[in-house]
Coordinates of C-alpha atoms in Angstrom, one line a residue:
Chain A
M1 CA 97.3 80.4 137.1
I2 CA 96.2 77.3 136.5
K3 CA 98.6 74.4 138.0
G4 CA 101.0 73.0 135.5
E5 CA 100.7 76.2 133.3
K6 CA 104.3 77.2 132.0
A7 CA 105.8 80.4 130.5
V8 CA 108.8 81.1 128.5
I9 CA 111.3 84.0 129.8
T10 CA 113.5 85.1 127.2
V11 CA 116.5 87.4 127.4
I12 CA 118.0 89.5 124.8
G13 CA 120.7 91.9 125.2
K14 CA 124.3 92.6 125.4
D15 CA 126.5 89.6 127.3
M16 CA 127.5 90.7 131.0
V17 CA 128.7 88.7 134.1
G18 CA 125.7 87.2 136.2
I19 CA 122.4 87.6 133.9
L20 CA 121.4 83.9 134.6
A21 CA 121.7 84.4 138.0
R22 CA 120.0 87.3 138.3
V23 CA 117.1 86.2 136.4
S24 CA 116.7 82.8 138.1
H25 CA 117.1 84.6 141.5
M26 CA 114.1 86.4 140.7
C27 CA 112.5 83.3 139.7
A28 CA 113.3 81.3 142.8
Q29 CA 111.9 84.4 145.0
S30 CA 108.4 84.3 143.3
G31 CA 108.4 80.5 143.7
V32 CA 109.0 79.8 139.9
N33 CA 110.6 76.6 139.5
V34 CA 113.1 76.7 135.8
L35 CA 112.6 73.8 134.0
E36 CA 115.0 74.4 131.1
V37 CA 118.0 76.9 129.7
T38 CA 119.1 77.3 126.7
Q39 CA 121.6 80.1 125.8
S40 CA 123.5 81.1 123.0
I41 CA 126.1 84.1 122.4
L42 CA 126.4 85.4 119.0
Q43 CA 129.5 87.8 118.9
D44 CA 128.4 90.3 122.0
L45 CA 124.7 89.5 121.5
F46 CA 123.5 87.2 124.4
A47 CA 120.0 85.4 124.0
M48 CA 118.5 83.2 126.7
V49 CA 115.4 81.1 126.6
M50 CA 114.1 79.6 129.8
L51 CA 111.1 77.3 130.3
V52 CA 109.3 77.7 133.7
D53 CA 106.6 76.0 135.6
M54 CA 104.0 78.4 137.5
A55 CA 102.6 75.8 139.4
G56 CA 104.0 76.5 142.7
A57 CA 104.0 80.6 141.8
K58 CA 103.4 82.9 144.4
T59 CA 102.7 85.1 141.2
D60 CA 101.1 85.0 137.7
V61 CA 102.5 85.8 134.4
A62 CA 101.4 89.2 134.4
A63 CA 103.0 90.2 137.4
L64 CA 106.4 88.2 136.6
S65 CA 106.3 89.9 133.4
E66 CA 106.3 93.3 135.2
Q67 CA 109.1 92.6 137.7
M68 CA 111.2 91.0 134.8
D69 CA 110.5 94.4 132.7
A70 CA 111.9 96.2 135.5
L71 CA 114.8 93.9 136.0
G72 CA 115.6 94.0 132.3
G73 CA 115.5 97.9 132.4
E74 CA 118.2 97.6 135.2
L75 CA 120.6 95.5 133.6
G76 CA 119.7 96.8 129.9
L77 CA 118.4 93.7 128.4
K78 CA 115.2 93.0 127.1
I79 CA 113.3 90.4 129.0
H80 CA 109.8 88.9 127.8
V81 CA 107.9 86.5 129.9
M82 CA 105.0 84.9 127.7
H83 CA 102.7 82.0 128.3
E84 CA 103.6 78.9 126.4
D85 CA 100.6 78.6 124.4
I86 CA 101.9 81.5 122.1
F87 CA 104.5 79.5 121.0
N88 CA 102.8 76.5 120.7
S89 CA 99.8 77.5 118.6
M90 CA 102.2 79.6 116.4
H91 CA 104.6 77.0 115.4
R92 CA 102.9 73.8 115.8
I93 CA 99.9 72.4 113.6
Chain B
M1 CA 110.3 74.0 122.4
N2 CA 113.0 75.5 119.5
A3 CA 114.7 78.2 121.1
N4 CA 115.0 79.6 117.4
E5 CA 111.0 79.5 117.1
I6 CA 110.8 81.3 120.3
L7 CA 113.4 84.1 119.3
E8 CA 111.3 84.3 115.9
T9 CA 108.0 85.3 117.8
I10 CA 109.7 87.7 120.3
E11 CA 111.5 89.5 117.1
M12 CA 107.9 89.8 115.5
I13 CA 106.4 91.3 118.6
D14 CA 109.7 93.4 119.4
N15 CA 110.8 94.9 115.8
E16 CA 108.0 94.0 113.0
D17 CA 105.0 95.4 115.0
L18 CA 103.1 92.1 115.1
D19 CA 99.9 92.6 117.2
V20 CA 96.3 91.6 117.6
R21 CA 94.4 94.6 116.3
T22 CA 91.2 94.3 117.9
I23 CA 88.8 92.1 119.9
T24 CA 85.1 93.3 118.6
M25 CA 82.5 92.3 120.8
G26 CA 79.0 91.9 118.6
V27 CA 76.1 92.7 120.3
S28 CA 72.3 92.2 118.9
L29 CA 70.1 95.3 119.6
L30 CA 67.2 93.8 117.7
D31 CA 65.6 92.9 121.3
C32 CA 66.0 97.1 122.2
A33 CA 63.6 98.1 119.6
G34 CA 60.0 99.7 120.6
P35 CA 57.8 102.8 120.1
D36 CA 58.8 105.0 122.7
P37 CA 62.5 106.3 121.1
D38 CA 63.9 107.5 124.6
A39 CA 63.0 104.1 126.1
A40 CA 64.4 102.1 123.2
A41 CA 67.6 104.6 123.4
G42 CA 67.5 103.6 127.1
R43 CA 67.5 99.8 126.7
V44 CA 70.4 100.1 123.9
Y45 CA 72.8 101.9 126.5
D46 CA 71.5 99.6 129.2
K47 CA 72.2 96.3 127.1
I48 CA 75.7 97.4 125.7
C49 CA 77.3 98.7 129.2
R50 CA 76.2 95.1 130.7
Y51 CA 77.3 92.6 128.0
A52 CA 80.6 94.6 127.3
E53 CA 81.3 95.6 131.0
N54 CA 84.6 93.4 131.2
L55 CA 85.9 93.5 127.6
V56 CA 88.2 96.2 127.6
R57 CA 89.8 94.7 130.8
T58 CA 89.5 91.3 129.7
G59 CA 91.5 92.3 126.8
E60 CA 94.4 94.1 129.0
D61 CA 94.5 90.4 131.0
I62 CA 94.9 88.4 128.0
S63 CA 97.8 90.9 126.9
R64 CA 99.7 90.7 129.9
Q65 CA 99.2 87.5 130.7
Y66 CA 100.4 86.1 127.0
G67 CA 102.8 88.8 126.4
I68 CA 101.0 90.1 123.0
P69 CA 99.8 93.7 122.1
I70 CA 96.0 93.6 122.0
I71 CA 95.9 97.5 120.6
N72 CA 91.9 98.0 120.2
K73 CA 88.8 97.0 122.2
R74 CA 85.5 97.7 120.3
I75 CA 81.7 97.0 119.9
S76 CA 79.7 96.3 116.8
V77 CA 76.0 96.7 117.0
T78 CA 72.9 95.6 115.1
P79 CA 72.3 98.3 112.3
I80 CA 70.5 101.2 113.9
A81 CA 68.4 101.5 111.2
L82 CA 66.6 98.3 112.3
V83 CA 66.2 99.3 115.9
A84 CA 65.3 102.9 115.0
G85 CA 62.6 101.6 112.6
A86 CA 60.2 101.0 115.2
C87 CA 60.0 104.4 116.4
P88 CA 59.1 106.4 113.0
G89 CA 58.9 109.9 113.1
A90 CA 61.5 110.0 116.1
S91 CA 65.3 111.2 115.2
P92 CA 67.6 108.4 115.4
V93 CA 70.5 110.8 116.6
R94 CA 69.3 109.8 120.2
F95 CA 70.6 106.3 119.3
A96 CA 74.2 107.8 117.9
Q97 CA 74.4 109.3 121.6
A98 CA 73.4 106.4 123.3
L99 CA 76.0 104.1 121.6
D100 CA 78.7 107.0 122.0
R101 CA 77.9 107.2 125.7
A102 CA 77.7 103.3 126.2
A103 CA 81.1 103.4 124.4
H104 CA 82.8 105.9 126.7
T105 CA 81.1 104.0 129.9
V106 CA 83.0 100.5 129.2
G107 CA 86.1 102.1 127.8
V108 CA 86.5 100.9 124.0
N109 CA 87.7 103.1 121.3
F110 CA 85.0 102.6 118.6
I111 CA 81.5 101.7 118.1
G112 CA 80.3 100.6 115.3
G113 CA 77.0 100.1 113.8
Y114 CA 75.3 103.3 112.9
S115 CA 74.1 101.7 109.8
A116 CA 71.5 100.7 107.1
L117 CA 71.5 97.8 104.5
V118 CA 69.8 99.5 101.4
Q119 CA 71.1 97.5 98.8
K120 CA 67.7 96.4 97.4
G121 CA 65.5 99.4 99.0
F122 CA 65.0 101.5 101.7
G123 CA 63.0 99.9 104.8
P124 CA 61.5 101.8 107.6
G125 CA 64.0 103.7 109.6
D126 CA 66.8 103.8 106.7
Y127 CA 66.1 106.8 105.0
A128 CA 66.0 108.9 108.3
L129 CA 69.2 107.1 109.5
I130 CA 71.3 107.9 106.5
E131 CA 69.4 111.4 106.9
S132 CA 70.9 111.9 110.0
I133 CA 74.3 110.4 109.6
P134 CA 76.2 113.9 109.3
E135 CA 74.6 115.1 112.7
A136 CA 75.3 112.1 114.5
L137 CA 78.8 111.6 113.3
S138 CA 79.9 115.4 114.0
G139 CA 78.1 115.1 117.1
T140 CA 79.6 111.8 118.6
E141 CA 83.3 110.8 118.9
L142 CA 83.7 107.1 119.0
V143 CA 80.6 106.3 116.7
C144 CA 81.1 104.8 113.2
S145 CA 78.7 104.3 110.6
S146 CA 78.3 102.2 107.2
V147 CA 75.7 102.2 104.2
N148 CA 75.6 99.1 102.2
V149 CA 74.5 100.1 99.0
G150 CA 75.1 97.3 96.8
S151 CA 75.5 93.5 96.3
T152 CA 75.7 90.7 93.8
K153 CA 72.4 89.3 94.6
A154 CA 70.8 92.5 94.8
G155 CA 72.3 95.1 92.4
I156 CA 73.2 98.7 93.2
N157 CA 70.6 101.0 94.8
M158 CA 71.5 104.0 92.7
D159 CA 69.0 106.1 95.1
A160 CA 71.4 105.5 98.1
V161 CA 74.3 106.0 95.7
E162 CA 73.2 109.5 95.0
K163 CA 72.1 110.2 98.6
M164 CA 75.3 109.1 100.2
G165 CA 77.7 111.4 98.0
R166 CA 75.9 114.4 99.7
I167 CA 76.1 112.6 103.1
V168 CA 79.7 112.0 102.9
R169 CA 80.3 115.7 102.1
Q170 CA 77.6 117.3 104.6
T171 CA 79.5 114.9 107.2
A172 CA 82.8 116.3 106.1
E173 CA 81.3 120.0 106.1
L174 CA 79.9 119.6 109.7
T175 CA 83.2 118.3 111.1
A176 CA 85.6 120.5 108.9
D177 CA 86.9 122.4 112.2
R178 CA 88.5 118.7 113.0
D179 CA 89.8 118.0 109.7
C180 CA 86.6 116.7 108.5
I181 CA 87.2 113.6 110.7
G182 CA 83.3 112.6 110.4
A183 CA 83.9 111.3 107.1
A184 CA 87.0 109.2 108.4
K185 CA 84.0 107.5 110.5
L186 CA 81.7 106.7 107.5
V187 CA 82.1 103.6 105.1
V188 CA 79.8 103.0 102.2
F189 CA 79.8 99.2 101.3
C190 CA 78.8 96.8 98.5
N191 CA 78.9 93.4 99.8
A192 CA 79.3 94.1 103.3
P193 CA 80.3 91.3 105.3
E194 CA 78.0 91.2 108.9
D195 CA 80.7 89.8 111.1
N196 CA 83.7 92.4 110.2
P197 CA 85.6 93.5 113.5
F198 CA 87.3 96.1 111.8
M199 CA 86.1 99.9 112.1
A200 CA 85.0 101.9 110.4
G201 CA 82.9 99.5 108.8
A202 CA 82.0 96.8 111.7
F203 CA 78.1 96.0 112.5
H204 CA 76.8 93.1 113.9
G205 CA 74.4 91.8 111.0
P206 CA 71.0 90.4 111.6
G207 CA 72.1 87.1 111.4
E208 CA 74.4 87.1 113.9
P209 CA 74.0 85.6 117.4
D210 CA 72.9 87.7 120.5
C211 CA 76.6 88.2 121.3
V212 CA 79.9 87.1 119.7
V213 CA 83.5 87.8 119.9
N214 CA 85.5 88.6 116.9
V215 CA 89.1 89.2 116.6
G216 CA 91.1 91.2 113.9
V217 CA 94.8 90.1 113.6
S218 CA 97.4 92.2 111.6
G219 CA 101.1 92.3 111.2
P220 CA 101.8 94.0 107.6
G221 CA 105.8 94.5 109.5
V222 CA 105.7 91.1 109.8
V223 CA 105.3 89.8 106.2
R224 CA 107.3 92.6 105.1
A225 CA 110.1 91.7 107.2
A226 CA 110.0 88.1 106.1
I227 CA 110.1 89.0 102.1
K228 CA 113.0 91.5 102.9
K229 CA 115.1 88.8 105.0
S230 CA 114.3 86.4 101.9
G231 CA 116.6 88.7 99.4
A232 CA 116.3 89.0 95.8
G233 CA 116.9 85.4 95.0
L234 CA 112.9 84.0 95.6
S235 CA 110.6 83.5 92.8
L236 CA 107.3 84.9 92.9
T237 CA 105.8 81.4 93.8
E238 CA 108.3 81.2 96.6
I239 CA 107.2 84.7 98.1
A240 CA 103.6 83.4 97.9
E241 CA 104.6 80.4 100.0
L242 CA 106.4 82.4 102.5
V243 CA 103.5 84.8 102.9
K244 CA 101.2 82.1 103.5
R245 CA 103.5 80.6 106.0
T246 CA 103.8 84.1 107.8
A247 CA 100.2 84.6 107.8
F248 CA 99.9 81.2 109.4
K249 CA 101.5 82.1 112.0
I250 CA 100.0 85.4 112.6
T251 CA 96.4 83.9 112.3
R252 CA 97.4 81.2 114.9
M253 CA 98.1 84.0 117.5
G254 CA 94.7 85.8 116.6
Q255 CA 93.0 82.4 116.9
L256 CA 94.4 81.7 120.2
V257 CA 93.4 85.2 121.7
A258 CA 89.9 84.6 120.1
Q259 CA 89.4 81.4 121.6
E260 CA 90.6 82.6 125.3
A261 CA 88.5 86.0 125.1
S262 CA 85.4 83.9 124.1
R263 CA 86.0 81.6 127.4
R264 CA 86.7 84.6 129.9
L265 CA 83.9 86.6 128.7
S266 CA 81.3 83.7 128.2
V267 CA 80.8 84.4 124.8
P268 CA 80.8 82.6 121.5
F269 CA 83.9 83.0 119.3
G270 CA 82.5 84.4 115.9
I271 CA 85.4 84.5 113.4
V272 CA 89.1 85.7 113.1
D273 CA 89.7 88.3 110.5
L274 CA 93.2 87.8 109.1
S275 CA 93.6 91.3 107.2
L276 CA 96.9 93.0 107.1
A277 CA 95.8 96.3 108.6
P278 CA 98.6 99.0 108.5
T279 CA 99.2 101.5 110.8
P280 CA 101.1 104.7 110.3
A281 CA 103.9 103.4 112.2
I282 CA 107.1 103.3 109.8
G283 CA 107.6 99.6 108.7
D284 CA 104.0 98.1 109.1
S285 CA 103.1 99.2 105.8
V286 CA 101.1 97.1 103.0
A287 CA 103.0 99.5 100.8
Y288 CA 106.4 98.5 102.0
I289 CA 105.5 94.8 101.2
L290 CA 104.6 95.5 97.6
E291 CA 107.9 96.9 97.6
A292 CA 109.9 94.4 99.3
M293 CA 108.8 92.6 96.4
G294 CA 110.6 94.5 93.9
L295 CA 108.4 97.6 92.9
E296 CA 110.5 101.1 93.2
Q297 CA 107.3 102.4 94.8
C298 CA 103.8 101.6 95.5
G299 CA 101.6 102.4 92.5
A300 CA 104.0 101.3 90.2
H301 CA 102.9 99.2 86.9
G302 CA 102.8 95.8 88.6
T303 CA 101.2 97.2 91.7
T304 CA 98.2 95.3 91.4
A305 CA 99.4 91.9 90.3
A306 CA 101.6 92.3 93.5
L307 CA 98.7 92.9 95.6
A308 CA 96.7 90.0 94.1
L309 CA 99.3 87.7 95.2
L310 CA 99.9 89.0 98.8
N311 CA 96.1 89.2 99.4
D312 CA 95.3 85.5 98.0
A313 CA 98.4 84.3 100.0
V314 CA 97.4 85.8 103.4
K315 CA 93.9 84.4 103.2
K316 CA 95.3 81.0 102.2
G317 CA 97.9 80.6 105.0
G318 CA 95.2 82.1 107.6
V319 CA 92.3 79.9 106.5
M320 CA 94.1 76.7 107.9
A321 CA 95.0 78.8 111.1
S322 CA 91.8 79.3 112.3
S323 CA 88.5 77.4 113.1
S324 CA 86.5 80.0 111.5
V325 CA 87.6 82.7 109.0
G326 CA 85.6 85.6 108.3
G327 CA 85.1 89.5 108.0
L328 CA 87.1 91.3 105.3
S329 CA 90.4 89.0 105.5
G330 CA 93.1 90.0 103.2
A331 CA 95.3 93.2 102.6
F332 CA 93.9 96.6 103.2
I333 CA 95.4 99.8 101.6
P334 CA 94.3 102.6 103.4
V335 CA 96.0 105.5 102.5
T336 CA 96.4 107.6 105.3
E337 CA 96.8 104.9 107.6
D338 CA 100.1 103.6 105.8
A339 CA 103.5 105.2 105.9
G340 CA 104.3 103.8 102.2
M341 CA 100.9 104.5 100.9
I342 CA 101.2 108.5 102.2
A343 CA 104.8 108.7 100.6
A344 CA 103.6 107.3 97.4
A345 CA 100.5 109.7 97.3
R346 CA 102.6 112.8 98.1
S347 CA 104.9 111.5 95.6
G348 CA 102.1 111.5 93.0
C349 CA 103.3 107.7 92.0
L350 CA 99.8 106.6 93.6
S351 CA 96.7 107.8 91.8
L352 CA 93.3 107.8 93.0
S353 CA 92.5 105.7 89.6
K354 CA 95.5 103.0 90.3
L355 CA 94.0 102.8 93.6
E356 CA 90.6 102.0 92.3
A357 CA 92.3 99.0 89.8
M358 CA 93.9 97.9 93.3
T359 CA 90.6 97.3 95.1
A360 CA 89.3 94.8 92.6
V361 CA 92.2 92.5 94.1
C362 CA 92.2 93.7 97.8
S363 CA 90.4 92.7 100.8
V364 CA 88.1 95.9 101.0
G365 CA 88.2 99.2 98.7
L366 CA 89.3 102.6 98.5
D367 CA 90.1 103.7 101.8
M368 CA 90.9 106.6 103.9
I369 CA 91.4 108.5 101.0
V370 CA 91.6 112.4 101.1
I371 CA 89.9 114.2 97.9
P372 CA 89.8 118.3 97.5
G373 CA 87.1 120.0 99.4
D374 CA 85.4 121.4 96.3
A375 CA 84.8 117.8 94.8
T376 CA 81.0 117.7 94.2
A377 CA 78.1 115.3 96.1
E378 CA 77.8 114.0 92.3
I379 CA 81.6 113.2 92.0
I380 CA 81.9 111.3 95.1
S381 CA 78.3 109.4 94.5
G382 CA 80.4 108.4 91.2
I383 CA 83.2 107.1 92.9
I384 CA 81.1 105.2 95.4
A385 CA 79.2 103.8 92.0
D386 CA 82.2 102.6 90.4
E387 CA 83.9 101.2 93.5
A388 CA 80.2 99.1 94.3
A389 CA 80.3 97.9 90.5
I390 CA 83.7 96.4 90.8
G391 CA 82.5 94.8 94.1
M392 CA 79.0 93.6 92.6
V393 CA 80.5 91.7 89.5
N394 CA 83.5 90.3 91.2
S395 CA 81.6 89.0 94.3
K396 CA 83.7 90.6 97.0
T397 CA 83.6 93.6 99.4
T398 CA 84.0 96.7 98.4
A399 CA 83.7 100.1 100.2
V400 CA 84.5 103.8 100.1
R401 CA 85.9 105.8 102.7
V402 CA 87.0 109.4 101.2
I403 CA 87.5 112.3 103.4
P404 CA 86.4 115.6 101.4
A405 CA 89.2 118.1 102.8
I406 CA 86.8 121.1 103.1
G407 CA 88.7 124.4 101.9
K408 CA 91.4 122.6 101.0
Q409 CA 93.1 121.5 97.5
A410 CA 95.5 118.9 95.9
G411 CA 98.8 119.6 97.5
E412 CA 97.5 120.2 100.9
E413 CA 97.0 117.8 104.0
L414 CA 94.8 116.5 106.7
D415 CA 95.8 115.0 110.1
F416 CA 93.5 113.0 111.8
G417 CA 96.0 111.7 114.4
G418 CA 96.4 108.1 115.9
L419 CA 95.7 105.2 113.7
L420 CA 93.6 107.0 111.1
G421 CA 97.0 108.9 110.3
Q422 CA 97.2 111.6 107.8
G423 CA 97.8 112.2 104.1
P424 CA 97.7 114.6 101.1
V425 CA 94.7 115.6 99.3
M426 CA 94.6 113.6 96.0
P427 CA 93.5 115.0 93.0
V428 CA 90.1 113.7 91.4
N429 CA 88.7 113.7 87.8
T430 CA 86.5 116.9 87.6
A431 CA 84.4 115.9 84.6
S432 CA 81.0 115.9 85.9
P433 CA 78.8 112.7 86.6
A434 CA 75.9 114.5 87.6
A435 CA 73.3 113.6 84.8
F436 CA 74.2 110.3 85.3
I437 CA 74.0 109.9 89.0
H438 CA 70.6 112.1 89.4
R439 CA 68.8 109.4 87.1
G440 CA 68.4 107.3 90.0
G441 CA 66.6 103.7 90.2
K442 CA 69.1 100.5 90.2
I443 CA 71.9 98.8 88.7
P444 CA 70.4 95.2 88.2
A445 CA 72.3 92.3 89.5
P446 CA 74.7 91.0 87.3
L447 CA 74.8 87.5 85.4
Q448 CA 76.7 84.9 87.5
S449 CA 77.7 82.7 84.6
L450 CA 79.2 83.8 80.9
K451 CA 82.1 85.1 83.0
N452 CA 84.4 86.8 80.4

């Protein structure tokens, strides 16, 4: 991973206790720095978007994505990890 | 960054089948030609394996890193007739076998370019290659073939059209035990583009560089969802704007993947082909887009108009999103690969004549249409001639990929599996065009002014 590159983690699913804690714990374990978190709860649906810095990470986006996938499976949530370039290119001219 | 935009992208990938359909590496084989056919086939194999060694792994890495699905990794090569022409008298089938082996070695799912460009006449190698297509496609698994029989500048080579009717039939006959799948890998073009990344018609044109990466984006499901969410209140002007905005976003993703693939493979970036390419997955259908615009079923009167709007809006949105747009770019209408088209063909709402009209405004032509097994070679040539005429006069690419269902009649079905899908046998007009087809010769190139 090139220094300073950022990724976006999104968590979507049913709200429950400890989602943010579990996801950020996994980030901390991998040396991934959380820069920004926004979350919203519409009725029972929980949606969280996390911007993270991979500069000091011990892992890359692909590996983090696999770990988060497993965590998502365990919690019954959909967790995506995607490179920030996707969003920049799709939504900005 | 805006959380809503991020969630919109996630929704597109999770629920609306947004994907990059293909990364296709174009490889020139002009330098592999030589008088010894086996040595030349060996050079073909070696060059493809050398250039495309990391193609599949790189595609998978990009897919994982960016979190977007990249469905296919493919290769297109110089039309083999140009290579095989250097060894007259030798069967070109050995080149098909070399392509098939190379495709298996590097792990791609199709390789295109067992092709000949004969719009103005037959060059060395063209006759032999065309005659060998049935054997080549029945004896290989991953090789795709195409023949360009006409262009707006050259007119239509009716000798080639006559031949191709017979070749399409023979290819289906030789693979009759496998649902006639050989014919699903054979396209007859008018105005074939030289940089198309989509199969089965991909080849690496003689004007292309030594090696290039082209990317095909898709996303009929995303366009359909956008129209559906907008409700019934929008005018067609607003629908066109909506399709443009959606196509822009889809294409930007393709552009990003294309640039990244080009950088990682150290191969120049060619073009992004912004085609709406349906898959048999429910929802990922061009027919459903037309139905979301307000048609009861695809094939109804109004279908051609709706498709014209869609095709144009996709291009307008996509062109601004990429530094280089090419290939086929527009909306595909392959019947067996599109759940909505299959349903419309089964119900009888969508006919071959309506599809022919639709090809005048869509991006390609009569694609993946199953016809009765007793359709004669002349009838198939007639279908090819009609389609080539539409392309020639309208200065657009048209193509014919019909699959004669050997031993089957209207009402029965063929099932190819995977992306090629399945579909019902559609009836054809059985009046004979034989005397017209057997005249041979050429249909001269059309006038480019006095356009009425």
